[in-house]
PDB file of C-alpha atoms in Angstrom:
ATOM      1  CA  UNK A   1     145.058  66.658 -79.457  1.00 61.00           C
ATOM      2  CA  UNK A   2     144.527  67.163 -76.111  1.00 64.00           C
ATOM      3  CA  UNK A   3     147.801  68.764 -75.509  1.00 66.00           C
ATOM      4  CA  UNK A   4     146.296  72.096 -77.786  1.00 70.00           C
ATOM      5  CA  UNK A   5     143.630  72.000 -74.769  1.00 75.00           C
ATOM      6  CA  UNK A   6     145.068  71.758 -71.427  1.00 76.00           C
ATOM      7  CA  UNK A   7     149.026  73.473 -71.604  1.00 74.00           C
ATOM      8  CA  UNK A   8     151.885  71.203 -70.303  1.00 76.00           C
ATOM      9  CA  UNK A   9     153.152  72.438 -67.064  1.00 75.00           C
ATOM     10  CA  UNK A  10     156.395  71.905 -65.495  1.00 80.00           C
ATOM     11  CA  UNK A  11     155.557  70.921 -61.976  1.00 82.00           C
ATOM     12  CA  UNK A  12     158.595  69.104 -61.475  1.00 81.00           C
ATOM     13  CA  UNK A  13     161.139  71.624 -63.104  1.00 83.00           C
ATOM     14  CA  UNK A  14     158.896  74.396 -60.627  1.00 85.00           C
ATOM     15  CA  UNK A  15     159.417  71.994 -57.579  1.00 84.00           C
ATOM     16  CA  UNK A  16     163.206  71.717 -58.177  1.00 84.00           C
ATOM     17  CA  UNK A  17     163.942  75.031 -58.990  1.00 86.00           C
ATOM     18  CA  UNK A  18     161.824  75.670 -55.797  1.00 86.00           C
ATOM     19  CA  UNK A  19     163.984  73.519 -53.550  1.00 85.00           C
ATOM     20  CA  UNK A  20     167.592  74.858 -55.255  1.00 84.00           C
ATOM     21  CA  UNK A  21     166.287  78.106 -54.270  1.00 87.00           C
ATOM     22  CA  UNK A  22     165.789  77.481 -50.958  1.00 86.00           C
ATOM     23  CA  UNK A  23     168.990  75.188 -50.657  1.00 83.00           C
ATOM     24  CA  UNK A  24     170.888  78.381 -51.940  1.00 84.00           C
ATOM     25  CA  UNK A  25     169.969  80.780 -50.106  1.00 87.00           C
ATOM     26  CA  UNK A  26     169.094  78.982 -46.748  1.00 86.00           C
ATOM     27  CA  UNK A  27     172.236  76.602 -47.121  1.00 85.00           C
ATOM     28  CA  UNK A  28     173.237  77.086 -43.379  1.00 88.00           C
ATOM     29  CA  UNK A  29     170.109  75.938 -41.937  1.00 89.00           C
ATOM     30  CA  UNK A  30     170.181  72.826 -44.219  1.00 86.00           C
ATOM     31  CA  UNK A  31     174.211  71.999 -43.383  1.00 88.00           C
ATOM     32  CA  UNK A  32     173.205  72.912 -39.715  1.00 91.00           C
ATOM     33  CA  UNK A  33     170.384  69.975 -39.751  1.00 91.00           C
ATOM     34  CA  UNK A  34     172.548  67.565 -41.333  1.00 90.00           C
ATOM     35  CA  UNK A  35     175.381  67.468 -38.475  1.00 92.00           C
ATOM     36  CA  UNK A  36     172.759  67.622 -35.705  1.00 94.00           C
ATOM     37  CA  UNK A  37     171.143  64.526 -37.529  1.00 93.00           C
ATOM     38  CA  UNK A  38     174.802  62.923 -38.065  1.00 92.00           C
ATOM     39  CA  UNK A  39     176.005  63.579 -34.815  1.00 94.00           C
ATOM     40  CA  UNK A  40     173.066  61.870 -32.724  1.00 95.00           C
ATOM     41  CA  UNK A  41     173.148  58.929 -35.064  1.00 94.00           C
ATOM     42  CA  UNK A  42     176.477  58.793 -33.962  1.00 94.00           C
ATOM     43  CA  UNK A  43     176.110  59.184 -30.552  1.00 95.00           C
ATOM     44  CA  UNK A  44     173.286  56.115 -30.783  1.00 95.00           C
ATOM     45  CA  UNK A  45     175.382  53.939 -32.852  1.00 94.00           C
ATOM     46  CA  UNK A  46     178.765  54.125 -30.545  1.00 94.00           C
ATOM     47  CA  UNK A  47     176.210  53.590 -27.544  1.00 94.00           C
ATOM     48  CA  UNK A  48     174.917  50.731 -29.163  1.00 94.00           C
ATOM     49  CA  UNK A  49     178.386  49.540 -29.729  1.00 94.00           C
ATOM     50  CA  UNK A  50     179.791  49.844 -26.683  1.00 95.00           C
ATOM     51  CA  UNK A  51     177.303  47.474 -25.387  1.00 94.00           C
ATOM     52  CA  UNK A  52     178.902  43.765 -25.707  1.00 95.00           C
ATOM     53  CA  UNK A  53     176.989  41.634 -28.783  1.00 94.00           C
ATOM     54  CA  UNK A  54     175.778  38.832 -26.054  1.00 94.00           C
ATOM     55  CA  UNK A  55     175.284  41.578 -22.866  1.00 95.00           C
ATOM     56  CA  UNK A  56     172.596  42.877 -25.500  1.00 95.00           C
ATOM     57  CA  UNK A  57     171.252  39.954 -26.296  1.00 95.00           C
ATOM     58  CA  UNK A  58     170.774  39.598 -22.383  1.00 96.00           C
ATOM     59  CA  UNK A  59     169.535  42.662 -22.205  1.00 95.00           C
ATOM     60  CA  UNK A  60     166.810  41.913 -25.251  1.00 95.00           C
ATOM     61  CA  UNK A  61     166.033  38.584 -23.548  1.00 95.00           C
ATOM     62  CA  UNK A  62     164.922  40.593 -20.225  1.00 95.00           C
ATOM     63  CA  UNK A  63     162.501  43.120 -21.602  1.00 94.00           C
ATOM     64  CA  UNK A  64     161.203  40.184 -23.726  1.00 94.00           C
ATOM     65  CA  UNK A  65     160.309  38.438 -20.582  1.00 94.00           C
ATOM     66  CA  UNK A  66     158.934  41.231 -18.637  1.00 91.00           C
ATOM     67  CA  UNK A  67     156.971  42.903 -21.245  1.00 90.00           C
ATOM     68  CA  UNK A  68     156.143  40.323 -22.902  1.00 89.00           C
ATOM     69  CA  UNK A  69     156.505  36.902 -21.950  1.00 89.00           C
ATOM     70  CA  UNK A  70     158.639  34.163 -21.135  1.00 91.00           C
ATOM     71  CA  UNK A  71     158.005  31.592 -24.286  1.00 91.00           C
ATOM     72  CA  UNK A  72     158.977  34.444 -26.978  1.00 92.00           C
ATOM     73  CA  UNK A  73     162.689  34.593 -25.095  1.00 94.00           C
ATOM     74  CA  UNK A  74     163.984  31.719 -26.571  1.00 94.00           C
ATOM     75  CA  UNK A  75     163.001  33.311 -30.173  1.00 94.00           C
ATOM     76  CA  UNK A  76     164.303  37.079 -29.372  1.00 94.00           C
ATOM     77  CA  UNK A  77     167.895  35.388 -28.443  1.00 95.00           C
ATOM     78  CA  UNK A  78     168.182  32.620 -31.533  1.00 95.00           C
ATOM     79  CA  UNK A  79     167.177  35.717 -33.610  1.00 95.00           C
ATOM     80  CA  UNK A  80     169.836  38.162 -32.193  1.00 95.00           C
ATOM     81  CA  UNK A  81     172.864  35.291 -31.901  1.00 95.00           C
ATOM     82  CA  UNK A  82     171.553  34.776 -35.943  1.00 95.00           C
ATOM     83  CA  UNK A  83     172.455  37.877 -36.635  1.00 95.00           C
ATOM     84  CA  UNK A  84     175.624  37.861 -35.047  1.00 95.00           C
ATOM     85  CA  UNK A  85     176.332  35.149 -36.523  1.00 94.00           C
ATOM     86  CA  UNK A  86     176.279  35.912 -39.703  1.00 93.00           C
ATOM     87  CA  UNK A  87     178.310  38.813 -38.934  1.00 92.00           C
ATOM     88  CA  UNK A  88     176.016  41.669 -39.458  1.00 93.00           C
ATOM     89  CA  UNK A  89     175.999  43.190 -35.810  1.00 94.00           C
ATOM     90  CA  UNK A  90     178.130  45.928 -36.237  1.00 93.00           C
ATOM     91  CA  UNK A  91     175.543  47.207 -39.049  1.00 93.00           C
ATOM     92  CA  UNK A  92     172.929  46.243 -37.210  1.00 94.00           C
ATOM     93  CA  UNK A  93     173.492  48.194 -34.527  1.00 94.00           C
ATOM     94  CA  UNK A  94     173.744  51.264 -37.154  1.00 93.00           C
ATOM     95  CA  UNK A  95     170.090  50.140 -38.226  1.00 93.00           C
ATOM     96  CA  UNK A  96     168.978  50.190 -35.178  1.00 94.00           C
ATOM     97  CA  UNK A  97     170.432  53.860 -34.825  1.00 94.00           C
ATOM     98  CA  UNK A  98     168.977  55.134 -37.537  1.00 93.00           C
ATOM     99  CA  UNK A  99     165.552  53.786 -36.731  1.00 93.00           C
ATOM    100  CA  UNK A 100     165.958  55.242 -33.091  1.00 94.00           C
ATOM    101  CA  UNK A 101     167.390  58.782 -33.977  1.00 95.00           C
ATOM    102  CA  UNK A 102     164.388  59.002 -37.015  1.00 93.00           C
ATOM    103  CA  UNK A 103     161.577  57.398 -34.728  1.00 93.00           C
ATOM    104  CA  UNK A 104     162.698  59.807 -31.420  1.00 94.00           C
ATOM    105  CA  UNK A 105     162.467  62.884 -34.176  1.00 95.00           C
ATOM    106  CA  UNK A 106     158.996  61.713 -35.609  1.00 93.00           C
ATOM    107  CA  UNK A 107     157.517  61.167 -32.338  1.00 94.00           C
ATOM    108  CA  UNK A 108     159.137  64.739 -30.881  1.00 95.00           C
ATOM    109  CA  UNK A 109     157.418  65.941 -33.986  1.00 94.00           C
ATOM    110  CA  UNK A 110     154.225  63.428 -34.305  1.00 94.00           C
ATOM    111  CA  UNK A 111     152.635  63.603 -30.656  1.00 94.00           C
ATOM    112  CA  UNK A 112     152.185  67.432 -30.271  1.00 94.00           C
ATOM    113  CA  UNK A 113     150.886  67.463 -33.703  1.00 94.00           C
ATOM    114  CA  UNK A 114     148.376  64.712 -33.055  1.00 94.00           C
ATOM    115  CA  UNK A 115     147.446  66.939 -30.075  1.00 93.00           C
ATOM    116  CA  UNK A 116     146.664  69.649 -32.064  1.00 93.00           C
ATOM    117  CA  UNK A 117     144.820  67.973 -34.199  1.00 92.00           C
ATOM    118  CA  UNK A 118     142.466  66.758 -31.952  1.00 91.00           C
ATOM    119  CA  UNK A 119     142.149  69.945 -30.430  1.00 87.00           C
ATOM    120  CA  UNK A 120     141.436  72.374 -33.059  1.00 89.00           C
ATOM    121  CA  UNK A 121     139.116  71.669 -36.033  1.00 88.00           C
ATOM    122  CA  UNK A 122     141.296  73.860 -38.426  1.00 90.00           C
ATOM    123  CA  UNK A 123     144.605  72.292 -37.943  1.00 90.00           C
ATOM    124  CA  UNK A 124     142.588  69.280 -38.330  1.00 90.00           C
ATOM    125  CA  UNK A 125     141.520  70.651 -41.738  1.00 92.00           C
ATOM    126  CA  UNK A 126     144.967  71.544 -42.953  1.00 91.00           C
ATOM    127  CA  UNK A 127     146.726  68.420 -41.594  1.00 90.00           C
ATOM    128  CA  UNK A 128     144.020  65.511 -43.239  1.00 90.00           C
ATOM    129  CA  UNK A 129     144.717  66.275 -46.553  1.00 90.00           C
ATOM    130  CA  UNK A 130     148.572  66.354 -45.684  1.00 89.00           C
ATOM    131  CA  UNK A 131     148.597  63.321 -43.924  1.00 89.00           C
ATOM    132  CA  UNK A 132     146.403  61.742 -46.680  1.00 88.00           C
ATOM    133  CA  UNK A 133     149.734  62.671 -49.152  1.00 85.00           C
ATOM    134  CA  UNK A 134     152.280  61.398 -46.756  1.00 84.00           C
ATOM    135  CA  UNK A 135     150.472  57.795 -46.942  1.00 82.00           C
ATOM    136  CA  UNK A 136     149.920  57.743 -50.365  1.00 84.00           C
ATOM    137  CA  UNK A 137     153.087  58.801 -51.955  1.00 82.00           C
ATOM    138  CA  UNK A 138     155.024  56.041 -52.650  1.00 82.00           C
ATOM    139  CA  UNK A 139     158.058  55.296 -50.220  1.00 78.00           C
ATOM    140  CA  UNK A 140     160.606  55.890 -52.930  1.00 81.00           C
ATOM    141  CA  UNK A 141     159.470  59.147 -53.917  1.00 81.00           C
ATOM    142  CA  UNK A 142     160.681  60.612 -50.305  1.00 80.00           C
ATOM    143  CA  UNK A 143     163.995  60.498 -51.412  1.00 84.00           C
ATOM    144  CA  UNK A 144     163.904  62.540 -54.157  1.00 83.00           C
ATOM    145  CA  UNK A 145     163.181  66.246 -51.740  1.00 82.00           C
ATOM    146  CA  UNK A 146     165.928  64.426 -49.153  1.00 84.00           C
ATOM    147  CA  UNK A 147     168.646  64.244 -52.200  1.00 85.00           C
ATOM    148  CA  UNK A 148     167.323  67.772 -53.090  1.00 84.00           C
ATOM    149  CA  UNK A 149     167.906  69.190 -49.900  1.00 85.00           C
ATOM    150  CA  UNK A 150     170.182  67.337 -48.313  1.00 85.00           C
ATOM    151  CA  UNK A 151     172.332  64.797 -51.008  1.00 85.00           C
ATOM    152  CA  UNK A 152     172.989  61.375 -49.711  1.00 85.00           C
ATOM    153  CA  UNK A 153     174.064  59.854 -46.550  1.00 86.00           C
ATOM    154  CA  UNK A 154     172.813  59.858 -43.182  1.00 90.00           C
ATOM    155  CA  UNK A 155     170.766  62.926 -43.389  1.00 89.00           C
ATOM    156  CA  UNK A 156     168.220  62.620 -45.995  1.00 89.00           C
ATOM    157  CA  UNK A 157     168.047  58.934 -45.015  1.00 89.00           C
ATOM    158  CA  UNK A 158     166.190  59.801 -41.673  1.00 91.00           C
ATOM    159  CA  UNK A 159     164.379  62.893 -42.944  1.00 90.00           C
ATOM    160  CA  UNK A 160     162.974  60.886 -45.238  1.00 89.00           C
ATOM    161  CA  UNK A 161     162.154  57.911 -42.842  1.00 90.00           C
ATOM    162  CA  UNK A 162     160.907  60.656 -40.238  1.00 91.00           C
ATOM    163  CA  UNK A 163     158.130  61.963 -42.838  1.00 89.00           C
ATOM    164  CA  UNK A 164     157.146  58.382 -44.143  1.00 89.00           C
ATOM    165  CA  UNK A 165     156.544  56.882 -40.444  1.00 90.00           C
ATOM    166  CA  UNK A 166     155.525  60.152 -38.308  1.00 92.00           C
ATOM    167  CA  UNK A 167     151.497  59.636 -40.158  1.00 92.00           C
ATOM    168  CA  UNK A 168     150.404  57.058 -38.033  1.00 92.00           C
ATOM    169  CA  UNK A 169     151.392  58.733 -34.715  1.00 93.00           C
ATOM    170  CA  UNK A 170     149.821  62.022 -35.322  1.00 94.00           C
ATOM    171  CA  UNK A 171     146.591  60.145 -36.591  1.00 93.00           C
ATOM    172  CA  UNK A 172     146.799  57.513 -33.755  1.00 94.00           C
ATOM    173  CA  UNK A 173     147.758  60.246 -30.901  1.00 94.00           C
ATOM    174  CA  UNK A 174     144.555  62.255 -32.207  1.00 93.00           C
ATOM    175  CA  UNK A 175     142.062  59.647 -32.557  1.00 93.00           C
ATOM    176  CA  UNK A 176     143.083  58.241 -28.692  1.00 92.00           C
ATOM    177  CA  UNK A 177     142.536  61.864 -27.216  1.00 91.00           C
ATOM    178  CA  UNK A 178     139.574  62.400 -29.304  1.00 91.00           C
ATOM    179  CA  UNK A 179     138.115  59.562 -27.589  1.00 89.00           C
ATOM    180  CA  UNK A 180     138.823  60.252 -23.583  1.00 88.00           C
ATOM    181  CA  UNK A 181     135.001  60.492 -22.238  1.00 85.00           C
ATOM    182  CA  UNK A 182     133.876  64.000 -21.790  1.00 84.00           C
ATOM    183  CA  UNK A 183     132.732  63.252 -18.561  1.00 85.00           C
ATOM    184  CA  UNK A 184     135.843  62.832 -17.662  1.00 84.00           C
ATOM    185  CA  UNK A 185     137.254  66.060 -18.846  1.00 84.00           C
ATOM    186  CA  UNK A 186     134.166  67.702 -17.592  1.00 84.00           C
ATOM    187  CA  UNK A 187     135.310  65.938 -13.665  1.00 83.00           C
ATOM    188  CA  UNK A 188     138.698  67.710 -13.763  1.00 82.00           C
ATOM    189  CA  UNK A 189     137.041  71.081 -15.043  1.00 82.00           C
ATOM    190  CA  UNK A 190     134.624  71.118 -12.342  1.00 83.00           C
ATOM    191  CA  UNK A 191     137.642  70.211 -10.004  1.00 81.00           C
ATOM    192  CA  UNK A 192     139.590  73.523 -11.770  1.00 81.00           C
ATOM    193  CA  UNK A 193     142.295  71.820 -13.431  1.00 82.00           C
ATOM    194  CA  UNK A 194     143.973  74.313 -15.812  1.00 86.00           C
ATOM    195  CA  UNK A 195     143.976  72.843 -19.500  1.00 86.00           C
ATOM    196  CA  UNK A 196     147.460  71.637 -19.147  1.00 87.00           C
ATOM    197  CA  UNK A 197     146.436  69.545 -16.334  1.00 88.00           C
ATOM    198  CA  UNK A 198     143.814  68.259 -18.033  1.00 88.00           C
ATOM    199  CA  UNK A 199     146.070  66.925 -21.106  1.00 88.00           C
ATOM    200  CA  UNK A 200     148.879  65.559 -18.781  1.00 88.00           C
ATOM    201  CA  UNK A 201     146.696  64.180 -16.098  1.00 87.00           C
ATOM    202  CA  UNK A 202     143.479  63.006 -17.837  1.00 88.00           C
ATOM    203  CA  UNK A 203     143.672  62.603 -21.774  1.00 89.00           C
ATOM    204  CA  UNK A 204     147.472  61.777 -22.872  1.00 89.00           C
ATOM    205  CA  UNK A 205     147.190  58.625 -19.779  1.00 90.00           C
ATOM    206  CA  UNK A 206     143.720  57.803 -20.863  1.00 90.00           C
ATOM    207  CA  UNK A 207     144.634  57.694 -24.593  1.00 90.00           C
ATOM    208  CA  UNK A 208     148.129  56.418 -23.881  1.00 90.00           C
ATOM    209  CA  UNK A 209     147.093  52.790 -25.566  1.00 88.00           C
ATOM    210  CA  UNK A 210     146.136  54.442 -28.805  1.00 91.00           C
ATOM    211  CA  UNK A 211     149.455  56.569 -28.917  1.00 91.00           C
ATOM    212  CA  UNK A 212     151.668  53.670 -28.064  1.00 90.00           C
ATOM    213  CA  UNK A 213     150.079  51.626 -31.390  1.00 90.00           C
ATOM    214  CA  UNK A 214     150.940  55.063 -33.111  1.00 91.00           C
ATOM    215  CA  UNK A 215     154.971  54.362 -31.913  1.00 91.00           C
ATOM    216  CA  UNK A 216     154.394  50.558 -32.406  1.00 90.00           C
ATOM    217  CA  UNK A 217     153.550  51.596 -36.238  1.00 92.00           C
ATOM    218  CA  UNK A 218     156.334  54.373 -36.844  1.00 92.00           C
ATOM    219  CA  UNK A 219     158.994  51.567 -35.808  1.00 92.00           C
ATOM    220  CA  UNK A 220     157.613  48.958 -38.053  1.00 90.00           C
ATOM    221  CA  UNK A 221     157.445  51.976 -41.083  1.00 91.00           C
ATOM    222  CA  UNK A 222     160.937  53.124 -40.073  1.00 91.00           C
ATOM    223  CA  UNK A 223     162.049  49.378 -40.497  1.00 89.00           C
ATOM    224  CA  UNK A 224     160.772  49.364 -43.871  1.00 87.00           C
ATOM    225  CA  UNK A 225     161.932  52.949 -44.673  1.00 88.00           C
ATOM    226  CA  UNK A 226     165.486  52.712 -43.264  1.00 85.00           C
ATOM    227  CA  UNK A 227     165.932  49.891 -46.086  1.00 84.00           C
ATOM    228  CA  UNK A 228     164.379  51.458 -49.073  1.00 87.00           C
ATOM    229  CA  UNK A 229     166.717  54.533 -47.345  1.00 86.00           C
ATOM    230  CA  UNK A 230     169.947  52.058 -48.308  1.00 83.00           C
ATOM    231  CA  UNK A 231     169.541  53.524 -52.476  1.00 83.00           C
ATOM    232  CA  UNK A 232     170.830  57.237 -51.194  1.00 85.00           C
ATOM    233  CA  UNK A 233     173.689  55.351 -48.855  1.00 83.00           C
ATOM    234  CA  UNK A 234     172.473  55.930 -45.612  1.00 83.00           C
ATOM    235  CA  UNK A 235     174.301  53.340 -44.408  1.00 84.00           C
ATOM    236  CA  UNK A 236     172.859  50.001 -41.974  1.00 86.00           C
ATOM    237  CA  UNK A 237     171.574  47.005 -43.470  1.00 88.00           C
ATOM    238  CA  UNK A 238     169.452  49.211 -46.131  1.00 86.00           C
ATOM    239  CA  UNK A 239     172.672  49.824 -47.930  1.00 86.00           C
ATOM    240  CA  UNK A 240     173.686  45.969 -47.633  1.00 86.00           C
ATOM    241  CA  UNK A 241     170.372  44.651 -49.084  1.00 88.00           C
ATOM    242  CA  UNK A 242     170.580  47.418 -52.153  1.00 85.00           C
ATOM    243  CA  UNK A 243     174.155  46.848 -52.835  1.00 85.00           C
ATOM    244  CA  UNK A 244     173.722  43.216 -52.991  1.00 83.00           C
ATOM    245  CA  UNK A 245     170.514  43.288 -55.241  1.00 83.00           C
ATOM    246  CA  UNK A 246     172.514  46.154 -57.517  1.00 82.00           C
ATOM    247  CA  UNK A 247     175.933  43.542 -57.916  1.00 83.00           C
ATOM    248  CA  UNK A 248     173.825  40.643 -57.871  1.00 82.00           C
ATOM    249  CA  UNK A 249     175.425  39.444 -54.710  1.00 80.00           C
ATOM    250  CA  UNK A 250     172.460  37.620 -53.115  1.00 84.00           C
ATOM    251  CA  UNK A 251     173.389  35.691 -50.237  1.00 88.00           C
ATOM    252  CA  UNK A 252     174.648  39.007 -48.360  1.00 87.00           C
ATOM    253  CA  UNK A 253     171.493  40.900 -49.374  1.00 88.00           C
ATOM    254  CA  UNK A 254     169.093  37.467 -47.991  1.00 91.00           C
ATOM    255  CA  UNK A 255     171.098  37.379 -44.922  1.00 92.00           C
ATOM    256  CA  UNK A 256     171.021  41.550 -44.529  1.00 91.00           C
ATOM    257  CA  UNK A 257     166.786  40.798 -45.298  1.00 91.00           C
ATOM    258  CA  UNK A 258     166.867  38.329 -42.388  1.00 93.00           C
ATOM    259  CA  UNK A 259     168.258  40.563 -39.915  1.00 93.00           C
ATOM    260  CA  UNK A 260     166.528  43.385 -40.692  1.00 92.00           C
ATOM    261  CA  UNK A 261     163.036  41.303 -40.215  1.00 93.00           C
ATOM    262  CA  UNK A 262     164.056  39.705 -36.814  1.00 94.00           C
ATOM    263  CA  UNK A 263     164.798  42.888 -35.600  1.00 94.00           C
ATOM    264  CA  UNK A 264     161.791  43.931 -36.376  1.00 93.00           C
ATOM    265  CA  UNK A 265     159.827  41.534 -35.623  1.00 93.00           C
ATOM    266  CA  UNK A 266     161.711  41.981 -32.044  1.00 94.00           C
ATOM    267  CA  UNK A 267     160.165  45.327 -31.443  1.00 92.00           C
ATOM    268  CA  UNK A 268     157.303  44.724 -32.630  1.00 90.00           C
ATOM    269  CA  UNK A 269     156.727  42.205 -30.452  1.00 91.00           C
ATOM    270  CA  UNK A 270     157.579  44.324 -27.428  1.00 91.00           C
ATOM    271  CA  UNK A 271     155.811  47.605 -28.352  1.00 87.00           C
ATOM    272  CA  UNK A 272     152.657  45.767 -29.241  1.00 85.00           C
ATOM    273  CA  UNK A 273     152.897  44.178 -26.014  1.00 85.00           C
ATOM    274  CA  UNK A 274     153.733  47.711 -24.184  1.00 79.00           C
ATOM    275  CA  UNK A 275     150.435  48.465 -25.821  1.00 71.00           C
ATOM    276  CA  UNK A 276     148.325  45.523 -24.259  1.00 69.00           C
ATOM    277  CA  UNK A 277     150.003  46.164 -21.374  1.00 66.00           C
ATOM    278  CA  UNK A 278     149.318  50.413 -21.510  1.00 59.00           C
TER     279      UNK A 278
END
């Protein structure tokens, strides 16, 4: 009945044919992105790899201790030799490339944006109701405009983990600068800092706790992300813990769940401690 009312219409046909357009006629820019993307995973992944399994695990143990202290060690190093022995450090390590290349991109992206934001009331305006999308929209429906645009693989995986963690940075980066004291911005005016100064010596430091939850909360997302990721193949545990759920293998996709988790749980554990810390 309704239907003689209000007329169907398309969105989703519009929104394809939208993106095919662009992928057409713009192909080089899209191809162009997709190596730069492949070739720093790449470059993380043999860096990662070229670092022995327990020299890592040393490595882990350290920062653990210094950041954040000594009585987590023993859990950061049963975790990692876990993983490695259940033979999963090799894709591990590509994990944990993905989640670096796609956090590094969403905070080159996130923090300048979150700057703006708190600076000016109309990119405020036109990024709240955008940022309000990018949290709702369920985490599987980002890889539909990454196949689109990009197919599967590497690629669309961390585009897609890029726009589903970068919210909480922008909003976090914002809401720290948006509460520096004006008194103290008002000191370095009278003092006639320019208003560079005044960002990089008074407001990023000062709001530097608030933007370091932000990073804390776009590596646990890209954890989560980098998994869900696995359905378009982009490779790392993501692709382990699908396959295994798709061919009912199990046991590899637990164990490929387990490492996933203590990694994260890892850095978590040290960025939320950076942020006590900050």
């Amino acid at each position: 009945m309704y239907e003689e009312i209000i007329p169907k219409i398309e969105i989703g046909n519009l929104l394809v044919d939208f993106i095919n357009y662009l992928v057409d006629n713009y192909s080089w820019f899209f191809d162009g992105l997709s190596e730069i993307i492949k070739y720093v995973v790449t470059l993380f992944n043999d860096g990662l790899l070229i670092i022995p399994p327990l020299v890592f695990v040393a490595i882990i143990a350290l920062i653990v201790w210094k950041v954040v202290n000594l009585k987590t060690v023993p859990f950061a190093i049963v975790f990692l030799i876990t993983i490695i022995s259940m033979g999963l450090w090799e894709i591990s390590m590509n994990t944990l490339a993905l989640i670096i290349t796609s956090t590094l991109i969403a905070l080159i992206i996130g923090i300048p944006l979150g700057i703006l934001k708190a600076r000016s009331k109309k990119i405020e305006l036109l990024l709240n109701p955008l940022l309000d999308f990018m949290q709702t929209l369920p985490s599987l429906a980002y890889l539909i405009p990454a196949v689109l645009f990009f197919g599967t693989g590497v690629a669309p995986g961390v585009l897609s983990t890029v726009i589903f963690a970068m919210p909480p940075t922008i909003r976090l980066t914002a809401l720290g600068i948006e509460q520096v004291s004006n008194q103290l911005v008002e000191v370095g005016e009278s003092f006639g800092a320019t208003s560079w100064q005044i960002l990089t010596k008074i407001e990023l430091p000062t709001a530097m706790p608030s933007i370091l939850m932000g990073i804390n909360q776009t590596i646990l997302l890209s954890f989560s992300m980098v998994v869900i990721s696995g359905f378009i193949g982009s490779g790392g545990l993501g692709d382990s813990i699908i396959s295994g759920i798709q061919r009912y293998s199990l046991a590899p996709a637990l164990e490929a769940g387990i490492a996933v988790t203590f990694l994260a749980v890892i850095f978590d554990r040290i960025t939320r401690n950076l942020v006590k810390n900050g």
